[in-house]
Short mmCIF file of C-alpha atoms in Angstrom, two decimals:
data_model
loop_
_atom_site.label_atom_id
_atom_site.label_comp_id
_atom_site.label_asym_id
_atom_site.label_seq_id
_atom_site.Cartn_x
_atom_site.Cartn_y
_atom_site.Cartn_z
CA UNK A 1 -3.82 -35.13 -0.71
CA UNK A 2 -3.64 -33.55 2.79
CA UNK A 3 -2.28 -34.89 6.18
CA UNK A 4 -4.18 -33.80 9.27
CA UNK A 5 -2.69 -33.98 12.73
CA UNK A 6 -2.58 -32.18 16.01
CA UNK A 7 0.11 -29.65 16.56
CA UNK A 8 2.36 -30.65 19.46
CA UNK A 9 6.03 -30.52 18.77
CA UNK A 10 8.13 -27.42 18.97
CA UNK A 11 8.77 -27.66 15.16
CA UNK A 12 4.95 -27.88 14.70
CA UNK A 13 4.41 -24.75 16.84
CA UNK A 14 7.18 -22.86 15.06
CA UNK A 15 5.31 -23.42 11.81
CA UNK A 16 2.10 -22.51 13.48
CA UNK A 17 3.58 -19.25 14.70
CA UNK A 18 5.04 -18.47 11.26
CA UNK A 19 1.50 -18.91 9.64
CA UNK A 20 -0.29 -17.05 12.39
CA UNK A 21 1.99 -14.09 12.07
CA UNK A 22 1.41 -13.87 8.49
CA UNK A 23 -2.33 -14.13 8.95
CA UNK A 24 -2.32 -11.60 11.60
CA UNK A 25 0.58 -9.29 10.69
CA UNK A 26 -0.79 -6.63 13.08
CA UNK A 27 -0.47 -8.84 16.06
CA UNK A 28 2.59 -11.00 15.93
CA UNK A 29 3.70 -13.34 18.66
CA UNK A 30 6.96 -15.44 19.37
CA UNK A 31 7.28 -19.12 19.84
CA UNK A 32 7.53 -18.77 23.60
CA UNK A 33 4.46 -16.50 23.76
CA UNK A 34 2.41 -19.06 21.72
CA UNK A 35 3.51 -21.86 23.93
CA UNK A 36 2.71 -19.70 26.90
CA UNK A 37 -0.85 -19.19 25.59
CA UNK A 38 -1.18 -22.90 25.33
CA UNK A 39 0.11 -23.62 28.86
CA UNK A 40 -2.27 -21.10 30.53
CA UNK A 41 -5.42 -22.26 28.78
CA UNK A 42 -7.45 -24.15 31.52
CA UNK A 43 -7.91 -27.86 30.63
CA UNK A 44 -11.77 -27.65 30.67
CA UNK A 45 -11.80 -25.91 27.26
CA UNK A 46 -10.05 -28.99 25.65
CA UNK A 47 -8.50 -26.87 23.06
CA UNK A 48 -7.10 -28.58 19.93
CA UNK A 49 -4.79 -27.06 17.28
CA UNK A 50 -4.86 -29.09 14.08
CA UNK A 51 -2.34 -28.68 11.25
CA UNK A 52 -3.08 -29.39 7.52
CA UNK A 53 0.09 -30.50 5.76
CA UNK A 54 0.69 -30.83 1.93
CA UNK A 55 3.99 -32.50 1.02
CA UNK A 56 5.38 -31.68 4.43
CA UNK A 57 4.42 -27.97 4.49
CA UNK A 58 1.99 -26.46 6.80
CA UNK A 59 -0.80 -24.94 4.71
CA UNK A 60 -3.59 -24.39 7.22
CA UNK A 61 -4.42 -24.56 10.95
CA UNK A 62 -7.64 -25.35 12.82
CA UNK A 63 -8.33 -24.20 16.34
CA UNK A 64 -11.19 -25.70 18.23
CA UNK A 65 -12.00 -24.89 21.92
CA UNK A 66 -15.15 -25.32 24.01
CA UNK A 67 -16.90 -22.12 25.14
CA UNK A 68 -18.20 -21.16 28.51
CA UNK A 69 -20.88 -21.92 29.75
CA UNK A 70 -19.93 -25.43 28.94
CA UNK A 71 -23.27 -26.80 29.47
CA UNK A 72 -24.32 -24.99 26.22
CA UNK A 73 -22.31 -27.31 24.15
CA UNK A 74 -20.67 -24.56 22.00
CA UNK A 75 -17.23 -24.58 20.28
CA UNK A 76 -15.01 -21.57 19.19
CA UNK A 77 -13.82 -22.50 15.77
CA UNK A 78 -11.07 -20.76 13.76
CA UNK A 79 -9.19 -21.59 10.52
CA UNK A 80 -5.98 -19.96 9.04
CA UNK A 81 -4.64 -20.77 5.71
CA UNK A 82 -1.87 -19.89 3.32
CA UNK A 83 -2.81 -17.64 0.47
CA UNK A 84 -2.12 -20.31 -1.99
CA UNK A 85 -4.82 -22.55 -0.67
CA UNK A 86 -7.78 -22.79 -3.20
CA UNK A 87 -11.30 -21.92 -2.35
CA UNK A 88 -12.31 -25.72 -2.79
CA UNK A 89 -9.77 -26.68 -0.29
CA UNK A 90 -10.90 -24.01 2.21
CA UNK A 91 -14.47 -25.34 1.91
CA UNK A 92 -13.10 -28.71 2.78
CA UNK A 93 -11.18 -27.35 5.89
CA UNK A 94 -14.21 -25.65 7.22
CA UNK A 95 -16.32 -28.97 6.74
CA UNK A 96 -13.55 -31.02 8.56
CA UNK A 97 -13.64 -28.49 11.42
CA UNK A 98 -17.33 -28.79 11.82
CA UNK A 99 -17.00 -32.68 11.81
CA UNK A 100 -14.36 -32.30 14.74
CA UNK A 101 -17.00 -30.29 16.65
CA UNK A 102 -19.78 -32.92 16.10
CA UNK A 103 -17.25 -35.66 17.11
CA UNK A 104 -16.83 -33.95 20.49
CA UNK A 105 -20.65 -33.89 21.03
CA UNK A 106 -21.05 -30.11 20.54
CA UNK A 107 -24.29 -28.47 19.29
CA UNK A 108 -23.31 -25.02 18.12
CA UNK A 109 -20.31 -22.84 17.39
CA UNK A 110 -18.88 -19.37 17.21
CA UNK A 111 -16.29 -18.79 14.35
CA UNK A 112 -14.08 -15.88 13.46
CA UNK A 113 -12.34 -14.99 10.29
CA UNK A 114 -10.67 -11.88 8.73
CA UNK A 115 -11.32 -9.68 5.72
CA UNK A 116 -7.58 -10.49 4.82
CA UNK A 117 -8.82 -13.89 3.53
CA UNK A 118 -12.27 -13.28 1.95
CA UNK A 119 -12.61 -16.81 0.86
CA UNK A 120 -12.82 -17.94 4.40
CA UNK A 121 -15.92 -15.65 5.07
CA UNK A 122 -17.52 -17.25 1.95
CA UNK A 123 -16.66 -20.78 3.16
CA UNK A 124 -18.36 -20.01 6.44
CA UNK A 125 -21.48 -18.60 4.76
CA UNK A 126 -21.61 -21.53 2.50
CA UNK A 127 -22.24 -24.04 5.45
CA UNK A 128 -25.04 -21.62 6.74
CA UNK A 129 -23.16 -19.76 9.50
CA UNK A 130 -24.98 -16.60 10.45
CA UNK A 131 -22.94 -13.38 10.35
CA UNK A 132 -23.25 -11.59 13.82
CA UNK A 133 -20.77 -8.75 14.06
CA UNK A 134 -17.87 -6.98 12.47
CA UNK A 135 -14.78 -5.85 14.48
CA UNK A 136 -12.85 -3.22 12.58
CA UNK A 137 -8.99 -3.62 13.08
CA UNK A 138 -7.55 -0.09 13.13
CA UNK A 139 -3.99 1.32 13.45
CA UNK A 140 -2.44 4.54 14.37
CA UNK A 141 1.11 5.73 13.40
CA UNK A 142 2.77 7.06 16.36
CA UNK A 143 5.33 9.07 14.25
CA UNK A 144 2.45 11.35 13.38
CA UNK A 145 0.63 11.45 16.66
CA UNK A 146 1.21 13.42 19.62
CA UNK A 147 -1.93 14.02 21.77
CA UNK A 148 -1.22 14.65 25.47
CA UNK A 149 -3.37 12.92 28.17
CA UNK A 150 -5.89 15.45 29.61
CA UNK A 151 -5.90 15.28 33.52
CA UNK A 152 -9.15 14.11 35.08
CA UNK A 153 -9.94 15.75 38.47
CA UNK A 154 -9.45 13.61 41.47
CA UNK A 155 -8.14 10.80 39.54
CA UNK A 156 -4.55 9.18 39.28
CA UNK A 157 -3.43 7.53 36.15
CA UNK A 158 -0.34 5.24 36.59
CA UNK A 159 1.37 2.05 35.31
CA UNK A 160 -0.01 -1.00 36.94
CA UNK A 161 2.48 -3.78 37.30
CA UNK A 162 0.08 -6.57 38.21
CA UNK A 163 2.37 -9.24 39.69
CA UNK A 164 4.12 -6.76 41.93
CA UNK A 165 0.94 -5.07 43.19
CA UNK A 166 -0.53 -6.05 46.72
CA UNK A 167 -3.41 -8.74 46.39
CA UNK A 168 -5.98 -6.32 47.31
CA UNK A 169 -5.29 -4.15 44.22
CA UNK A 170 -4.87 -7.25 41.95
CA UNK A 171 -8.42 -8.24 43.05
CA UNK A 172 -9.58 -4.66 42.57
CA UNK A 173 -8.23 -4.79 39.05
CA UNK A 174 -9.81 -8.10 38.40
CA UNK A 175 -13.16 -6.85 39.52
CA UNK A 176 -12.99 -3.77 37.40
CA UNK A 177 -11.94 -5.63 34.29
CA UNK A 178 -14.72 -8.03 34.56
CA UNK A 179 -17.47 -5.35 35.25
CA UNK A 180 -16.40 -3.73 32.10
CA UNK A 181 -15.61 -6.85 30.07
CA UNK A 182 -19.21 -8.16 30.42
CA UNK A 183 -20.34 -5.08 28.33
CA UNK A 184 -18.17 -5.82 25.41
CA UNK A 185 -20.30 -6.82 22.35
CA UNK A 186 -20.09 -10.55 21.53
CA UNK A 187 -22.68 -12.68 19.98
CA UNK A 188 -22.59 -15.29 22.78
CA UNK A 189 -22.42 -15.09 26.70
CA UNK A 190 -19.14 -13.80 28.30
CA UNK A 191 -18.36 -15.72 31.35
CA UNK A 192 -16.33 -14.34 34.04
CA UNK A 193 -13.24 -16.50 34.66
CA UNK A 194 -11.91 -17.32 38.25
CA UNK A 195 -9.35 -14.94 39.72
CA UNK A 196 -6.61 -17.62 39.74
CA UNK A 197 -6.90 -17.91 35.89
CA UNK A 198 -6.94 -14.14 35.60
CA UNK A 199 -3.64 -14.11 37.37
CA UNK A 200 -2.22 -16.88 35.14
CA UNK A 201 -2.42 -14.59 32.15
CA UNK A 202 0.05 -12.12 33.81
CA UNK A 203 2.46 -14.95 34.60
CA UNK A 204 2.67 -16.23 30.94
CA UNK A 205 5.19 -14.57 28.47
CA UNK A 206 2.33 -12.67 26.64
CA UNK A 207 1.00 -11.22 29.79
CA UNK A 208 4.60 -10.27 31.10
CA UNK A 209 5.18 -8.37 27.69
CA UNK A 210 2.04 -6.16 28.24
CA UNK A 211 1.87 -2.87 30.10
CA UNK A 212 -1.35 -1.94 31.87
CA UNK A 213 -2.42 1.64 32.86
CA UNK A 214 -5.01 2.29 35.37
CA UNK A 215 -7.18 5.17 36.55
CA UNK A 216 -7.34 5.32 40.36
CA UNK A 217 -9.53 7.34 42.77
CA UNK A 218 -8.06 6.53 46.32
CA UNK A 219 -7.72 2.65 46.32
CA UNK A 220 -10.48 2.08 43.89
CA UNK A 221 -9.64 1.37 40.14
CA UNK A 222 -12.04 3.04 37.98
CA UNK A 223 -10.63 2.03 34.55
CA UNK A 224 -7.70 0.47 32.74
CA UNK A 225 -5.97 0.26 29.32
CA UNK A 226 -3.73 -2.57 28.21
CA UNK A 227 -1.11 -2.35 25.61
CA UNK A 228 1.44 -4.82 24.43
CA UNK A 229 4.69 -3.91 22.60
CA UNK A 230 5.43 -6.80 20.23
CA UNK A 231 8.51 -8.74 21.18
CA UNK A 232 11.81 -7.80 19.60
CA UNK A 233 12.06 -11.42 18.25
CA UNK A 234 8.94 -10.82 16.07
CA UNK A 235 10.90 -8.14 14.04
CA UNK A 236 8.01 -5.80 14.46
CA UNK A 237 8.42 -2.54 16.20
CA UNK A 238 4.59 -2.04 16.71
CA UNK A 239 2.23 -2.89 19.54
CA UNK A 240 -1.35 -3.72 20.10
CA UNK A 241 -3.74 -2.31 22.61
CA UNK A 242 -5.84 -4.87 24.44
CA UNK A 243 -8.77 -4.12 26.53
CA UNK A 244 -9.69 -0.66 27.65
CA UNK A 245 -12.73 -0.25 30.02
CA UNK A 246 -14.14 1.90 32.63
CA UNK A 247 -16.59 1.09 35.52
CA UNK A 248 -20.19 2.07 34.84
CA UNK A 249 -20.18 4.62 37.74
CA UNK A 250 -17.18 6.43 36.28
CA UNK A 251 -18.01 6.68 32.54
CA UNK A 252 -18.29 9.90 30.60
CA UNK A 253 -15.51 11.50 32.64
CA UNK A 254 -12.98 11.29 29.93
CA UNK A 255 -11.18 8.43 31.59
CA UNK A 256 -11.01 6.08 28.67
CA UNK A 257 -9.41 8.80 26.57
CA UNK A 258 -6.92 9.69 29.07
CA UNK A 259 -6.11 6.11 29.69
CA UNK A 260 -5.54 5.42 25.94
CA UNK A 261 -3.44 8.53 25.57
CA UNK A 262 -1.19 7.40 28.48
CA UNK A 263 -0.78 3.98 26.82
CA UNK A 264 0.13 5.32 23.33
CA UNK A 265 2.45 7.90 24.78
CA UNK A 266 4.19 5.13 26.53
CA UNK A 267 4.67 3.11 23.32
CA UNK A 268 5.93 6.40 21.60
CA UNK A 269 8.44 6.92 24.17
CA UNK A 270 9.52 3.28 23.64
CA UNK A 271 10.17 4.06 19.99
CA UNK A 272 7.06 1.93 18.78
CA UNK A 273 5.82 3.14 15.51
CA UNK A 274 2.24 1.57 14.59
CA UNK A 275 -0.18 0.51 17.34
CA UNK A 276 -3.18 -1.78 16.42
CA UNK A 277 -6.43 -2.50 17.98
CA UNK A 278 -10.03 -3.88 17.08
CA UNK A 279 -13.34 -3.14 18.32
CA UNK A 280 -16.99 -3.96 17.53
CA UNK A 281 -18.11 -1.39 14.79
CA UNK A 282 -20.81 0.01 17.13
CA UNK A 283 -18.84 -0.03 20.26
CA UNK A 284 -18.18 3.60 21.60
CA UNK A 285 -14.53 2.70 21.99
CA UNK A 286 -14.17 2.36 18.37
CA UNK A 287 -15.49 6.01 17.79
CA UNK A 288 -12.95 7.00 20.56
CA UNK A 289 -10.12 5.37 18.72
CA UNK A 290 -11.07 7.20 15.49
CA UNK A 291 -11.10 10.40 17.23
CA UNK A 292 -7.65 9.74 18.47
CA UNK A 293 -6.35 9.06 14.97
CA UNK A 294 -6.78 5.21 14.48
CA UNK A 295 -7.88 4.29 10.85
CA UNK A 296 -9.40 1.00 9.89
CA UNK A 297 -7.01 -1.45 7.99
CA UNK A 298 -9.22 -4.59 7.76
CA UNK A 299 -12.00 -6.34 9.79
CA UNK A 300 -12.75 -9.47 11.82
CA UNK A 301 -16.04 -11.19 11.13
CA UNK A 302 -17.79 -13.20 13.64
CA UNK A 303 -20.44 -15.94 12.92
CA UNK A 304 -22.52 -18.39 14.87
CA UNK A 305 -23.96 -21.67 13.67
CA UNK A 306 -25.40 -25.09 14.62
CA UNK A 307 -23.57 -28.48 14.39
#
């Protein structure tokens, strides 16, 4: 009934992007951005993207990649489906993905799905996956928002054009990012990537589309906020905020709020309308976003399980 194959050709990837942008309407990408994400992922993760075809049409996609630390034998698993796919077929797709993980010799997995497809959550629960956390996806309408950024004494907040900054500041940005990133709630260990791989992100189309804001005290970066206006080719005049974080020593000084306001004002000045983000439901950043005017639109659910 279904044909399963690894997605490799431009035509396959174009279909993948179309399905992905319907599954994630609040975070669309272009074909070139998708290809850039594929190219920048280090080979050690052995990521595969499988398509499920019915009568020549792509009806679902699997993604499977190894998670750091690699010696723990864990995979990150993800399934996207068309709305027309039946619950029975969704169950079969999840089982097929688990088989792929076992065939790769892995022992456990992390899986993510969206409340926009409740049948996928049910399918993961049916195979014994354990629910670990909920990340509300929230949005703000910039046409109805205009909160100025409050100054923070002794701190300069400015745009940070990563590839055109001195290497010393690039490394300062990298160190600050990972100091804060390791505090982000996630059910499995977060592993710091090498500096060279961090730089590769900014060279890729998706990274070049982004705009970073940093809070600086002298030459020291205390915090940052990322925002990515969606590419014009997606037909979406929105944007998504990526990571916002502050060094431990500089927290509770209003830096995160000021950085977010600068990033949102930047998007408003560019004529962007809706801005989307997601945070773990107990993360203080989620409460800050609600204070700024973000409102939940759906959720991401994260599970873990054994193979």
